[in-house]
Every structure is written in structure tokens, then in C-alpha cells.
Amino acid sequence: MLTTNPYDDDKLREECGVFGVSATDGAAALVALGLHALQHRGQEAAGITTFDGAHFHTHRAMGHVAGNFDRDDVIRSLPGTVACGHVRYSTTGETALRNVQPLYAELSTGGFAIAHNGNISNAMRLRRELVRRGSIFQSTSDTETIIHLVATSNYRTLLDRFIDALKQIEGAYSLIVMTPEGMIACRDPLGIRPLVMGKLGDAVIFASETVALDVVGATFVRAIEPGELVIVQGSEIRSIRPFAPMAARPCIFEWVYFSRPDSIVDDHSIYSVRKAIGAQLAIESPVDADLVIPVPDSGTPAAIGYAQQSGIPFELGIIRSHYVGRTFISPGDKVRHLGVKLKHNANRALIKGKRVILVDDSIVRGTTSLKIVEMMREAGAAEVHMRIASPPTRHSCFYGVDTPEREKLLAAKLDLGGMTGFIHADSLNFISIDGLYKALGEAKRADVRPKYCDACFTGDYPTTLTDHDEGSEVDQFAMLAERVI
């Protein structure tokens, strides 16, 4: 079930970030630092698992990394030279401690810990089959399915059992796995979710983004390739590719929104790509105005690119408070609806009497865009135009991104004129899908097979969607699992 917190910002949410380190003293502290750098990828919960050569140790908690893993007593409770960690938003399974990763189990081969970024799109079907064969699930997370597939595999070695499990799942995954034999990092054959490898002295590090390597002082080595498994055992590093080669389809939204601007993805600077998107947006959708204003913080690089291309001054017309947590919920509608002003406030002296262009990364439900436009009008803006640095989001994501059901997506219900009226803007435009590819330095979609997964814009899903296609039977099973497990 894909749901979005209705009290949070009206944004698509990445499910999680992962970080792992092998062969270094104080591994838990290093993972905690890495998770701090990946906090933007998941803010509901965090966890770290370590291995000291004899035993596994785990600490998982709801909330941010800070406050849970900046305590000496917690880090001391996680001894070992091998560790992996996870920050989470929930896209499958309830928001509860039992779903916080890394998940851990004792298998016949020994301890097995797993951290997962992505979403398994046939998890419900697999889960039904496993339960019928006697598996007992302890969570409602799709990730636990992998553990049971490994546990029930008929292959002899743990690596072969793990590969057997991966060959039964569909969807998106970047995984870090810890066993007594070592650490395994892998990506799905399409490379939908990101994963990179770095080095810090003799230590091997895996992370969802390069910024996490920067924060711990590690050197970027390379991206884990789609369909690749990298196995680290002591000082030995080896790579295997057990899947048939496929044309990669990484998630295009990593460049639009998910990744931090200071990360590098597939040799592209996220910051530079977002500026290029803004410049292309200015070419495609010009408007006569006085100011270009970003919707902070995610709209800022695109707004800079739009301003530079158009020649219209860039200004900080909206000031964001960085001290409001995403869990603020008021019991009353009147106060709850003021929540946007807790995070964003208009720079009135700058805006009054001006024609402004608001630049944001996306529109999902449209509720936050409406509030931002109204904020500009209340501050005295003469005209309010909105430009969006991604195409209209018309389809749900099934690969680890928290999107509403399709009927709740504004662009799935309304045409451009209807959306413009809904958010009360004087004009609204989105970058085209071809323009988005152009900003990434790629050929237009009409000329070649798409290089990226852009299903949230086009509906062109690169994998089968078993659970979604099976519909109500899966939904009933998911509801049953929520009640009884």
C-alpha cells in the first residue's frame, strides 16, 4: 500500500538510504555519520547493525539519526569492524519499530542482516506463498520477503541462496547484506535505485549517494553497476553478475529531487543538472516577470538556472525555517492548515507589487503549491506564475517512492488549465519530458528507448507490477498481514 503522510509537505518521498562499511574500527560511528548525510532520504526511522566477529548487534529507533545515534552509550553497544545502517520512509508496511531496518534473522548459515532501498513489486504474492509453506513473518515490510526466500532456498552456499532469492523478486532494490562471511552490496538488474562504493584507508564503504562518502572522508571508487553483486570478505573484494544483461533504467527523479545537490550520480553533478533543468524550463516556458523565487529548498538550483537563462533576477522571496520537524501535527484543522507558514514565510518587503515566478521541483497533490501561491498573494504580489522542474506527475511509483494513489495526483485528474486554477496561479507550466532528458544531456525520448525510469511521468514502467496487477486479492492479504502480524 502506497501512502503519504497528509500532514507533511506535499512532496514525493524517497523510501530510504543505506550505508555500509567493512573492515574498520569504530564501524558503528562511521555508519552513523554516513546516515546523517543521507537523512534527507528517510526521516521516520533509523537503524544500525554491527558484527564483531562472533555476534551481531542492532539498535533501531523511530526518528532522526541525531538524537538516536549521537549518544556514546548507543555507539558503545554496537561493537565490531563491519556495520550497515538504514534511514527510512515507509512506502510498504506500517510505520512501526518492527519495520525499521536493518532487518536481522538467524538462518541455518548464521546471522543475516539486510538494509534495502527500493520496493519489491511482487512482495505480496511471494509473501502469500511463503506463509502457506510455513514462514512466519515478524514485520509488514517487503524487505523481509528476501530473508525468507534465502532461508527456504534449496541451494547450499549462502551466496547461491541469496542469488536464488534475488532471481525471484521483481522491482527495485539496492541492498547491503551482512553475514558472518562478509558484506554483500548489490543493485537490481535495471539499476533503478542508486548505490556507490568508496574506500577509506583499507575500509570498503557502500552508500546510496556520494555525499555520504564525502562526509566520512572516503574516496569515491565507482557506482555499483545494475545487476552487480560486490562481495567483501576481509581484504578481498570480488564482483559477480548473475543476471542476464539489461539496459539500465535508473530513476530520473534522483536528478530532479531525491539526491542531495552536492551528490554525483552517474558522473552527473546533481546541482549542475538541476540548474540545467531550470534553464531548459526558462526556454520552454518564458514569462514576463520581475523576480524568480525558489520554493525552498529543493527548487533552488532550478530557480538559479531559470533566472540565469531568462535574465530575471533571482531572489529569496520565501524564507524557510529549518527548525520545524516533519512530525508536527495539530489536532485542529485551523492550526494544522497554518503548518506551511511554520516552514515557509513570504519575504513581504521584496514581493509587494512584484510579478513573481515560483520555481519548484514537482507538484503532487497540489495542496502545498496552492498555499505557497496564496502566501505570495497575501504578501502583495501583483502576479504569481509557477514553473515546475519536472513533467506532470500522473502515475504512482512502485519502486520505492512514496506516492499517493493515482486518483490523488493532481495531474492525473486535471489538465493544465485545471491545475492552474486549482493552485490559483496566473500561469503554470512544467518542463517537458524531452526537455528533462535534454537537461541530462540525453537524446529526446522520441529518438531512443528511454535511458531512465520515468514512469511517474509517462506510465512506462520498466518491470512487471505483479502485486498491483493482482489488485484486490493482494490488498486483502496486505490488510490481513497488518492486523495479525
Coordinates of C-alpha atoms in Angstrom, one line a residue:
M1 CA 0.0 0.0 0.0
L2 CA 1.4 3.4 -1.0
T3 CA 0.5 6.2 1.2
T4 CA 1.8 9.7 2.1
N5 CA 1.6 11.5 5.4
P6 CA -1.1 14.1 4.8
Y7 CA 0.4 16.5 7.3
D8 CA 3.8 16.6 5.7
D9 CA 5.0 18.6 2.8
D10 CA 3.2 17.8 -0.5
K11 CA 6.3 16.0 -2.0
L12 CA 7.2 12.7 -3.3
R13 CA 9.3 10.9 -0.7
E14 CA 12.2 8.5 -1.3
E15 CA 11.8 5.4 0.8
C16 CA 15.3 5.2 2.4
G17 CA 19.0 5.4 2.3
V18 CA 21.6 2.8 3.1
F19 CA 25.2 2.9 4.2
G20 CA 27.7 0.1 5.0
V21 CA 31.3 -0.3 6.0
S22 CA 33.6 -3.3 6.1
A23 CA 36.9 -3.7 7.9
T24 CA 37.4 -0.7 10.1
D25 CA 37.5 0.0 13.8
G26 CA 34.6 2.0 15.2
A27 CA 32.4 1.0 12.3
A28 CA 29.1 2.0 14.0
A29 CA 30.3 5.6 14.5
L30 CA 31.2 5.8 10.8
V31 CA 27.9 4.5 9.7
A32 CA 26.1 7.0 12.0
L33 CA 28.0 9.8 10.2
G34 CA 27.1 8.4 6.8
L35 CA 23.4 8.1 7.8
H36 CA 23.4 11.8 8.8
A37 CA 24.4 12.6 5.3
L38 CA 21.5 10.5 3.9
Q39 CA 18.9 11.8 6.4
H40 CA 17.0 13.6 3.5
R41 CA 16.2 10.1 2.1
G42 CA 14.3 9.0 5.2
Q43 CA 13.3 10.7 8.3
E44 CA 10.8 8.3 10.0
A45 CA 13.4 5.9 11.5
A46 CA 17.0 4.8 11.5
G47 CA 18.9 1.7 12.4
I48 CA 22.5 0.3 12.6
T49 CA 23.7 -3.4 12.8
T50 CA 27.3 -4.4 13.5
F51 CA 29.2 -7.6 13.6
D52 CA 32.2 -8.1 16.0
G53 CA 33.4 -11.4 14.5
A54 CA 31.2 -13.5 16.8
H55 CA 27.9 -11.7 17.4
F56 CA 25.6 -9.3 15.6
H57 CA 24.4 -6.1 17.5
T58 CA 21.5 -3.9 16.4
H59 CA 20.0 -0.6 17.5
R60 CA 16.9 0.7 15.7
A61 CA 14.8 3.7 16.6
M62 CA 12.0 5.9 15.4
G63 CA 13.0 9.4 14.4
H64 CA 16.2 11.0 13.1
V65 CA 19.7 9.8 13.3
A66 CA 20.6 12.7 15.6
G67 CA 19.2 12.0 19.0
N68 CA 19.3 8.3 18.4
F69 CA 22.9 7.6 17.3
D70 CA 24.8 10.6 18.6
R71 CA 25.0 9.1 22.1
D72 CA 28.1 7.4 23.3
D73 CA 26.2 4.6 25.1
V74 CA 24.4 3.6 21.8
I75 CA 27.6 3.6 19.8
R76 CA 29.4 1.5 22.5
S77 CA 26.5 -1.0 22.3
L78 CA 27.4 -1.6 18.7
P79 CA 30.9 -3.1 18.6
G80 CA 32.5 -4.5 15.5
T81 CA 34.5 -3.7 12.4
V82 CA 31.6 -4.4 10.0
A83 CA 28.4 -2.4 10.1
C84 CA 25.4 -1.3 7.9
G85 CA 22.7 1.3 8.5
H86 CA 19.5 2.5 7.1
V87 CA 17.2 5.6 7.2
R88 CA 13.6 5.1 6.3
Y89 CA 10.4 6.5 5.0
S90 CA 7.7 3.9 4.8
T91 CA 6.2 3.0 1.4
T92 CA 5.3 -0.6 2.3
G93 CA 4.4 -1.7 5.8
E94 CA 3.3 0.4 8.7
T95 CA 5.3 3.0 10.5
A96 CA 6.5 0.9 13.4
L97 CA 9.7 -0.3 15.0
R98 CA 9.3 -3.8 13.7
N99 CA 9.7 -2.5 10.2
V100 CA 12.8 -0.4 10.9
Q101 CA 15.9 -1.7 9.2
P102 CA 18.4 -3.3 9.0
L103 CA 16.2 -6.4 9.5
Y104 CA 18.0 -9.3 11.1
A105 CA 17.4 -13.0 11.3
E106 CA 19.3 -16.2 12.4
L107 CA 19.4 -18.5 9.4
S108 CA 20.9 -22.0 9.2
T109 CA 24.1 -20.3 7.8
G110 CA 24.3 -17.9 10.7
G111 CA 23.2 -14.3 11.2
F112 CA 21.8 -12.3 8.3
A113 CA 21.2 -8.5 8.3
I114 CA 19.8 -6.6 5.4
A115 CA 19.2 -2.9 4.5
H116 CA 17.1 -2.2 1.5
N117 CA 16.4 0.9 -0.7
G118 CA 13.6 0.3 -3.1
N119 CA 10.4 -1.6 -3.4
I120 CA 9.7 -5.2 -4.3
S121 CA 6.7 -5.1 -6.6
N122 CA 5.8 -8.8 -6.2
A123 CA 6.3 -9.0 -2.4
M124 CA 2.7 -9.7 -1.6
R125 CA 2.5 -12.7 -3.9
L126 CA 5.8 -14.1 -2.6
R127 CA 4.7 -13.5 0.9
R128 CA 1.4 -15.4 0.4
E129 CA 3.3 -18.4 -1.0
L130 CA 5.9 -18.3 1.8
V131 CA 3.3 -18.1 4.6
R132 CA 1.5 -21.1 3.0
R133 CA 4.8 -23.0 3.2
G134 CA 5.2 -22.2 6.9
S135 CA 7.2 -19.0 7.0
I136 CA 6.4 -16.7 10.0
F137 CA 6.8 -13.0 9.3
Q138 CA 7.8 -10.6 12.0
S139 CA 7.2 -7.4 10.0
T140 CA 5.0 -6.0 7.3
S141 CA 8.0 -4.8 5.3
D142 CA 8.5 -6.1 1.8
T143 CA 12.2 -6.5 2.6
E144 CA 11.5 -9.4 5.0
T145 CA 10.4 -11.4 1.9
I146 CA 14.1 -11.6 0.9
I147 CA 15.1 -13.1 4.2
H148 CA 12.5 -15.8 3.9
L149 CA 13.5 -16.6 0.3
V150 CA 17.1 -17.0 1.4
A151 CA 16.1 -19.1 4.4
T152 CA 14.0 -21.5 2.3
S153 CA 16.3 -21.8 -0.7
N154 CA 17.5 -25.3 -1.6
Y155 CA 20.9 -24.1 -2.7
R156 CA 23.9 -25.0 -0.5
T157 CA 26.0 -21.8 -0.1
L158 CA 24.7 -18.6 1.4
L159 CA 25.7 -16.7 -1.7
D160 CA 23.9 -19.0 -4.0
R161 CA 20.8 -18.9 -1.8
F162 CA 20.9 -15.1 -1.9
I163 CA 21.2 -15.0 -5.7
D164 CA 18.3 -17.5 -5.8
A165 CA 16.2 -15.2 -3.7
L166 CA 17.0 -12.2 -5.9
K167 CA 16.0 -14.0 -9.0
Q168 CA 12.5 -14.5 -7.6
I169 CA 11.8 -10.8 -6.9
E170 CA 10.8 -8.0 -9.2
G171 CA 11.0 -4.3 -8.8
A172 CA 13.8 -2.0 -7.4
Y173 CA 16.4 -2.8 -4.9
S174 CA 19.8 -1.6 -3.7
L175 CA 20.8 -3.9 -0.9
I176 CA 23.6 -4.1 1.7
V177 CA 23.7 -7.5 3.4
M178 CA 25.9 -8.6 6.4
T179 CA 26.7 -12.2 7.2
P180 CA 29.4 -13.9 9.2
E181 CA 31.2 -14.4 6.0
G182 CA 31.3 -10.8 4.9
M183 CA 29.3 -8.0 3.3
I184 CA 27.4 -8.0 0.0
A185 CA 26.2 -4.9 -1.8
C186 CA 24.0 -5.2 -4.9
R187 CA 21.6 -3.4 -7.3
D188 CA 18.7 -4.7 -9.3
P189 CA 19.3 -5.5 -12.9
L190 CA 17.8 -2.2 -14.1
G191 CA 19.7 -0.1 -11.5
I192 CA 16.6 1.8 -10.6
R193 CA 17.9 2.8 -7.2
P194 CA 21.4 4.1 -6.7
L195 CA 24.4 2.6 -4.8
V196 CA 28.0 3.6 -4.8
M197 CA 31.3 2.2 -3.5
G198 CA 34.1 4.1 -1.8
K199 CA 37.3 3.5 0.2
L200 CA 38.6 4.9 3.4
G201 CA 42.0 3.5 4.0
D202 CA 41.5 -0.3 4.0
A203 CA 37.8 0.0 4.6
V204 CA 35.3 -0.5 1.9
I205 CA 32.2 1.7 2.0
F206 CA 28.8 1.4 0.3
A207 CA 26.3 4.3 0.3
S208 CA 23.2 5.4 -1.5
E209 CA 24.9 8.7 -2.5
T210 CA 28.4 10.1 -2.9
V211 CA 27.7 12.8 -0.4
A212 CA 27.8 10.2 2.4
L213 CA 31.3 9.2 1.2
D214 CA 32.3 12.9 1.3
V215 CA 31.1 13.3 4.9
V216 CA 33.1 10.5 6.3
G217 CA 36.2 11.4 4.3
A218 CA 36.1 8.4 1.9
T219 CA 37.2 8.4 -1.7
F220 CA 34.6 7.6 -4.4
V221 CA 35.6 4.5 -6.3
R222 CA 32.6 3.8 -8.6
A223 CA 29.0 3.1 -8.8
I224 CA 27.7 -0.4 -8.3
E225 CA 26.6 -1.5 -11.7
P226 CA 23.0 -2.6 -12.4
G227 CA 22.7 -6.3 -11.7
E228 CA 26.1 -6.5 -9.9
L229 CA 26.9 -8.1 -6.6
V230 CA 30.1 -6.9 -4.8
I231 CA 31.3 -9.3 -2.1
V232 CA 33.7 -8.1 0.6
Q233 CA 35.4 -10.7 2.8
G234 CA 38.2 -9.2 4.8
S235 CA 40.6 -7.6 2.4
E236 CA 39.2 -9.4 -0.6
I237 CA 36.7 -7.7 -2.9
R238 CA 35.1 -9.5 -5.8
S239 CA 32.3 -8.8 -8.2
I240 CA 29.8 -11.2 -9.8
R241 CA 27.0 -10.5 -12.3
P242 CA 24.5 -13.4 -12.0
F243 CA 21.7 -11.8 -14.1
A244 CA 21.3 -11.5 -17.9
P245 CA 22.5 -8.1 -19.1
M246 CA 19.7 -5.5 -19.4
A247 CA 19.5 -1.9 -20.5
A248 CA 19.7 0.2 -17.3
R249 CA 16.7 2.4 -16.2
P250 CA 17.8 4.4 -13.2
C251 CA 15.2 6.6 -11.5
I252 CA 15.2 10.0 -13.2
F253 CA 13.7 11.6 -10.1
E254 CA 17.1 11.2 -8.4
W255 CA 18.2 14.2 -10.5
V256 CA 15.0 16.1 -10.1
Y257 CA 14.6 15.9 -6.3
F258 CA 15.7 12.9 -4.3
S259 CA 19.5 13.2 -4.2
R260 CA 21.3 16.0 -2.4
P261 CA 22.6 18.7 -4.7
D262 CA 26.2 18.0 -3.7
S263 CA 26.0 14.4 -4.8
I264 CA 27.3 12.9 -8.1
V265 CA 25.1 10.4 -9.8
D266 CA 26.3 8.5 -12.9
D267 CA 29.0 11.2 -13.4
H268 CA 26.4 14.0 -13.3
S269 CA 26.6 16.7 -10.7
I270 CA 23.1 16.8 -9.2
Y271 CA 23.4 20.6 -8.7
S272 CA 24.5 21.2 -12.3
V273 CA 21.7 19.1 -13.7
R274 CA 19.1 20.9 -11.7
K275 CA 20.4 24.2 -12.9
A276 CA 20.3 22.9 -16.5
I277 CA 16.7 21.8 -15.9
G278 CA 15.8 25.3 -14.8
A279 CA 17.5 26.8 -17.8
Q280 CA 15.6 24.5 -20.1
L281 CA 12.4 25.4 -18.3
A282 CA 13.0 29.1 -19.0
I283 CA 13.5 28.3 -22.7
E284 CA 10.3 26.3 -22.9
S285 CA 8.1 28.4 -20.6
P286 CA 9.2 32.1 -20.5
V287 CA 7.0 34.7 -18.8
D288 CA 7.5 38.4 -18.3
A289 CA 8.1 39.0 -14.6
D290 CA 10.2 40.9 -12.0
L291 CA 11.6 38.1 -9.8
V292 CA 12.4 34.4 -9.9
I293 CA 11.8 32.9 -6.5
P294 CA 12.6 29.3 -5.5
V295 CA 10.3 27.2 -3.3
P296 CA 12.9 26.2 -0.7
D297 CA 15.0 24.2 -0.6
S298 CA 14.5 21.7 -3.4
G299 CA 13.5 24.3 -6.0
T300 CA 16.6 26.5 -5.5
P301 CA 19.1 25.1 -8.1
A302 CA 16.4 25.0 -10.9
A303 CA 15.4 28.6 -9.9
I304 CA 19.0 29.7 -10.3
G305 CA 19.1 28.1 -13.7
Y306 CA 15.8 29.7 -14.7
A307 CA 17.0 33.2 -13.6
Q308 CA 20.3 32.9 -15.4
Q309 CA 18.7 31.8 -18.6
S310 CA 15.9 34.3 -18.5
G311 CA 17.8 37.3 -17.2
I312 CA 15.2 37.9 -14.5
P313 CA 16.7 38.5 -11.0
F314 CA 16.9 35.6 -8.6
E315 CA 15.7 36.4 -5.1
L316 CA 14.8 34.6 -1.9
G317 CA 11.2 35.6 -1.7
I318 CA 10.3 32.7 0.6
I319 CA 12.3 32.1 3.8
R320 CA 12.3 28.6 5.2
S321 CA 12.6 27.7 8.9
H322 CA 14.9 24.7 9.4
Y323 CA 13.7 24.1 12.9
V324 CA 10.3 22.6 12.3
G325 CA 10.2 18.8 12.4
R326 CA 8.1 16.9 9.8
T327 CA 6.1 15.3 12.7
F328 CA 4.3 18.4 13.7
I329 CA 0.6 17.5 13.8
S330 CA -2.1 19.7 15.3
P331 CA -5.4 18.2 16.3
G332 CA -7.4 21.1 14.9
D333 CA -7.8 21.9 11.2
K334 CA -7.4 25.7 11.7
V335 CA -4.0 25.4 13.3
R336 CA -2.9 22.4 11.1
H337 CA -3.6 24.5 8.0
L338 CA -1.1 27.1 9.2
G339 CA 1.6 24.4 9.2
V340 CA 3.0 25.6 5.8
K341 CA 3.8 29.0 7.5
L342 CA 5.8 27.3 10.1
K343 CA 8.2 26.1 7.4
H344 CA 7.8 28.9 4.8
N345 CA 7.1 32.6 5.1
A346 CA 7.0 35.3 2.5
N347 CA 9.6 38.0 2.3
R348 CA 7.0 40.7 2.1
A349 CA 9.2 43.7 1.6
L350 CA 10.7 42.0 -1.5
I351 CA 7.4 40.7 -3.0
K352 CA 4.9 43.5 -2.7
G353 CA 3.8 44.8 -6.1
K354 CA 6.1 42.4 -8.0
R355 CA 5.4 39.9 -10.7
V356 CA 6.9 36.7 -9.4
I357 CA 7.9 33.3 -10.9
L358 CA 7.9 30.5 -8.3
V359 CA 10.1 27.5 -9.3
D360 CA 9.5 24.2 -7.6
D361 CA 10.7 20.6 -8.3
S362 CA 7.2 19.0 -8.6
I363 CA 3.5 19.1 -7.9
V364 CA 1.9 16.0 -6.4
R365 CA -1.5 16.8 -4.8
G366 CA -1.1 20.5 -5.4
T367 CA -2.1 21.4 -1.8
T368 CA 1.3 23.0 -0.9
S369 CA 1.5 24.8 -4.2
L370 CA -1.9 26.3 -3.5
K371 CA -0.7 27.5 -0.1
I372 CA 2.5 28.9 -1.5
V373 CA 0.7 30.8 -4.2
E374 CA -1.8 32.2 -1.7
M375 CA 1.1 33.2 0.5
M376 CA 2.6 35.3 -2.3
R377 CA -0.8 37.0 -3.0
E378 CA -1.2 37.8 0.7
A379 CA 2.3 39.4 0.6
G380 CA 1.1 41.7 -2.2
A381 CA 2.5 40.0 -5.3
A382 CA 1.0 41.6 -8.4
E383 CA 1.2 38.3 -10.4
V384 CA 2.2 34.8 -9.4
H385 CA 3.4 32.4 -12.1
M386 CA 4.6 28.8 -11.2
R387 CA 7.2 26.8 -13.1
I388 CA 7.8 23.2 -12.3
A389 CA 11.2 21.5 -12.9
S390 CA 9.7 18.1 -13.8
P391 CA 6.9 16.9 -16.0
P392 CA 3.4 16.4 -14.6
T393 CA 3.4 13.5 -12.1
R394 CA 0.5 11.4 -13.5
H395 CA 1.3 7.9 -12.3
S396 CA 2.2 6.3 -9.0
C397 CA 5.6 4.8 -8.3
F398 CA 6.1 1.2 -7.3
Y399 CA 9.9 1.2 -7.0
G400 CA 10.4 2.7 -3.5
V401 CA 9.0 6.2 -3.8
D402 CA 6.1 7.3 -1.5
T403 CA 3.4 8.5 -3.9
P404 CA -0.3 8.8 -3.4
E405 CA -2.8 6.6 -5.2
R406 CA -3.1 7.8 -8.7
E407 CA -6.6 9.4 -8.2
K408 CA -4.9 11.7 -5.6
L409 CA -2.3 13.0 -8.1
L410 CA -3.4 16.5 -9.3
A411 CA -2.0 15.9 -12.9
A412 CA -3.9 12.6 -13.2
K413 CA -7.2 14.4 -12.5
L414 CA -6.8 17.8 -14.2
D415 CA -5.4 19.3 -17.4
L416 CA -3.0 22.2 -17.3
G417 CA -5.8 24.8 -17.1
G418 CA -7.5 22.9 -14.3
M419 CA -4.3 22.6 -12.4
T420 CA -3.6 26.3 -12.8
G421 CA -7.0 27.2 -11.5
F422 CA -6.6 24.8 -8.6
I423 CA -3.4 26.4 -7.3
H424 CA -4.8 29.9 -8.0
A425 CA -1.8 30.9 -10.2
D426 CA -1.7 33.3 -13.1
S427 CA 0.1 30.7 -15.1
L428 CA 1.6 27.3 -14.6
N429 CA 4.0 25.2 -16.8
F430 CA 6.1 22.1 -16.4
I431 CA 9.3 21.1 -18.2
S432 CA 8.6 18.7 -21.0
I433 CA 9.8 15.1 -20.8
D434 CA 12.0 15.8 -23.8
G435 CA 13.3 18.9 -22.1
L436 CA 14.1 16.9 -19.0
Y437 CA 16.2 14.5 -21.0
K438 CA 17.9 17.3 -22.8
A439 CA 19.0 18.8 -19.5
L440 CA 20.6 15.5 -18.7
G441 CA 22.4 15.5 -21.9
E442 CA 20.4 12.7 -23.5
A443 CA 18.6 12.4 -26.7
K444 CA 14.9 13.2 -26.8
R445 CA 12.6 10.3 -25.9
A446 CA 11.1 10.2 -29.4
D447 CA 14.5 9.2 -30.8
V448 CA 15.6 6.4 -28.5
R449 CA 14.5 4.0 -25.9
P450 CA 14.3 5.9 -22.6
K451 CA 17.5 5.7 -20.6
Y452 CA 15.8 6.4 -17.2
C453 CA 12.8 5.1 -15.3
D454 CA 10.3 8.0 -15.9
A455 CA 7.2 6.0 -15.1
C456 CA 5.8 8.6 -12.7
F457 CA 5.6 11.0 -15.6
T458 CA 4.9 8.6 -18.6
G459 CA 3.4 5.5 -17.1
D460 CA 6.2 3.5 -18.9
Y461 CA 7.0 1.0 -16.1
P462 CA 10.2 -0.9 -16.8
T463 CA 9.2 -4.1 -14.9
T464 CA 6.1 -6.1 -14.3
L465 CA 3.9 -5.0 -11.4
T466 CA 2.6 -8.3 -10.0
D467 CA 1.1 -7.0 -6.8
H468 CA -0.5 -4.0 -8.4
D469 CA -1.9 -6.1 -11.3
E470 CA -3.4 -8.7 -9.0
G471 CA -5.3 -5.9 -7.3
S472 CA -7.9 -6.6 -4.6
E473 CA -6.5 -10.1 -3.6
V474 CA -3.2 -8.5 -2.7
D475 CA -4.8 -5.6 -0.9
Q476 CA -6.9 -8.0 1.2
F477 CA -3.8 -10.0 2.1
A478 CA -1.9 -6.8 3.0
M479 CA -4.7 -5.8 5.3
L480 CA -4.8 -9.2 6.9
A481 CA -1.0 -9.0 7.5
E482 CA -1.3 -5.6 9.1
R483 CA -3.9 -7.0 11.6
V484 CA -2.5 -10.3 12.6
I485 CA 1.3 -10.0 12.5

